[in-house]
Amino acid sequence: MKFETLCLHADNNIKDEWGTLNQAICQSATFVHKGVDVDSPYSYSRLSNPTRRHLERTIASLEGGYDAYAFSSGMTAITVAMMLINPKEHVIATDDLYGGALRLFNHVNKNNGIEFDFVDTSNIDLVKEKIKPNTKLIYIETPSNPLMQVTDIKEIANLAHSIGALLYVDNTFLTPYYQNPLELGADIVLHSGTKYLGGHNDALAGFLVAKTKELAEKALFYSKTIGGQLAPFDAFLIERGIKTLPIRMDRITDNAYKLAKWLKTNNKIKKVYYAGLEDNPGYEIVKKQARGFGGMISIEVESPELAKKILKEVKIFQYAESLGGVESLITYPMLQTHADVPKEEREKIGINDRFLRISVGIENIDDLINDLKAILE
Ligand SMILES: *Cc1c(COP(=O)(O)O)cnc(C)c1O
């Protein structure tokens, strides 16, 4: 089956007495054993639940993994994945990471004895310089958030494996519709399902997809031990979102490209970061390893006053955190995602008081452009 069809039919094992087309929402914490010596597929919903399991099989299939586990947020999925790394082991991670992952690494995992180095992983030589005898994991986001730096997944997977380390890729930005890190050599793929997979800003979710049986079994052990699984109703919502993932991504990418091109022509916009612009440093690599560029754009405007004016006066774009939904959103990374990052560090990489991040939605592109045009002119 091709991707669009898999989004609807990857797990057609729905067998119940009513013949439901959709996996029924199985709102039960526990399940009745069929007999004392009889194996039952379900016993307790922290271990497994039919609604969640259906979604997990769909995601495993879309990412080409051995198995997948669904959690109540992206951060839970990342937390569980980090349980596979032990104290005194060393991790090399992208420096331009999702703020929550950065907080987990710096304030939880480090306290528990895991060592970290953060580098621009789009530059493989910088990664090589950080390798230590105890390096056990390379952790990347590509394109990165919010600077859209692009890492060559195949190249970095080869490097990781040559030193006996694992590669984790947070694939939230491009989704499995555009990018399949496991095929390119990654060992674990992570997602905030809250974003494009769910797609409607109505539920939090996270996924861990493991390439091998061995990694899946380890992840399942920590998952059932820690908890934080996705609830049945939320699993239903994310499953429903996935059915339209390809057509949403097509529209979003089309809109984002047109918007990025238009932003480049406006003299009050000083910089446009979009992986799909031919002059973005990572453009050729995304073209090689992915099938689309997605909907995330960052801009630097001419003054902090203009940045604030945009946030105040937009009518169709909404000033809100998060990304990946059908509605277009703008955030102010300085005040939101990067509020915890010291000012000097953040300004060094370009996240200043003129920097805004846009998540493009599925509205009509003319309405989106006119919304900004009215403020910029
Ligand atoms: C939002 C996000 C996360 C965290 O996911 P939650 O569902 O908010 O917990 C992780 N990685 C990326 C790239 C994200 O955008």
Tab-separated table of C-alpha atoms in Angstrom, residues 1 5-16 19-26 31 41-42 45 47-63 65-71 197 206-209 229-243:
chain	number	residue	atom	x	y	z
A	1	MET	CA	0.000	0.000	0.000
A	5	THR	CA	-3.766	4.447	1.729
A	6	LEU	CA	-1.769	3.359	4.787
A	7	CYS	CA	-3.059	6.431	6.634
A	8	LEU	CA	-6.520	4.830	6.368
A	9	HIS	CA	-5.876	1.106	6.191
A	10	ALA	CA	-2.496	0.317	7.782
A	11	ASP	CA	-4.162	-1.634	10.578
A	12	ASN	CA	-7.349	-3.178	9.294
A	13	ASN	CA	-7.538	-5.654	12.144
A	14	ILE	CA	-10.609	-4.062	13.627
A	15	LYS	CA	-12.699	-7.064	14.461
A	16	ASP	CA	-15.656	-6.429	16.697
A	19	GLY	CA	-18.178	-4.302	12.272
A	20	THR	CA	-17.157	-0.743	13.118
A	21	LEU	CA	-15.247	1.032	10.348
A	22	ASN	CA	-13.345	3.102	12.909
A	23	GLN	CA	-11.607	1.477	15.833
A	24	ALA	CA	-14.108	1.885	18.680
A	25	ILE	CA	-13.052	4.020	21.636
A	26	CYS	CA	-12.347	1.335	24.187
A	31	PHE	CA	-10.068	-6.379	30.816
A	41	PRO	CA	-4.537	-9.853	24.202
A	42	TYR	CA	-5.446	-7.133	26.702
A	45	SER	CA	-4.643	-0.314	29.650
A	47	LEU	CA	0.177	-2.197	29.078
A	48	SER	CA	-2.059	-2.061	26.048
A	49	ASN	CA	-5.468	-0.835	24.932
A	50	PRO	CA	-7.244	-1.694	21.643
A	51	THR	CA	-7.817	1.935	20.556
A	52	ARG	CA	-4.242	2.934	21.340
A	53	ARG	CA	-2.849	-0.253	19.830
A	54	HIS	CA	-4.615	0.434	16.540
A	55	LEU	CA	-3.006	3.875	16.390
A	56	GLU	CA	0.396	2.468	17.350
A	57	ARG	CA	0.272	-0.097	14.538
A	58	THR	CA	-0.667	2.693	12.102
A	59	ILE	CA	2.295	4.854	13.169
A	60	ALA	CA	4.728	1.915	13.092
A	61	SER	CA	3.605	1.223	9.560
A	62	LEU	CA	3.878	4.872	8.409
A	63	GLU	CA	7.414	5.194	9.820
A	65	GLY	CA	9.351	0.663	12.289
A	66	TYR	CA	9.146	-2.672	14.063
A	67	ASP	CA	6.721	-1.175	16.571
A	68	ALA	CA	5.484	2.113	18.018
A	69	TYR	CA	4.162	3.304	21.374
A	70	ALA	CA	1.769	6.181	21.940
A	71	PHE	CA	2.066	8.530	24.905
A	197	LEU	CA	-0.116	13.950	13.026
A	206	GLY	CA	3.600	11.569	21.507
A	207	PHE	CA	5.133	8.590	19.711
A	208	LEU	CA	8.221	6.474	20.006
A	209	VAL	CA	8.890	4.308	16.945
A	229	GLN	CA	0.206	6.305	27.809
A	230	LEU	CA	-2.174	7.989	25.394
A	231	ALA	CA	-5.804	7.800	26.539
A	232	PRO	CA	-8.328	5.986	24.284
A	233	PHE	CA	-10.304	9.071	23.272
A	234	ASP	CA	-7.149	10.998	22.405
A	235	ALA	CA	-5.897	7.990	20.422
A	236	PHE	CA	-9.129	8.153	18.442
A	237	LEU	CA	-8.620	11.881	17.726
A	238	ILE	CA	-5.035	11.389	16.536
A	239	GLU	CA	-6.075	8.428	14.376
A	240	ARG	CA	-8.745	10.611	12.795
A	241	GLY	CA	-6.170	13.338	12.165
A	242	ILE	CA	-3.808	10.909	10.449
A	243	LYS	CA	-6.433	10.013	7.856
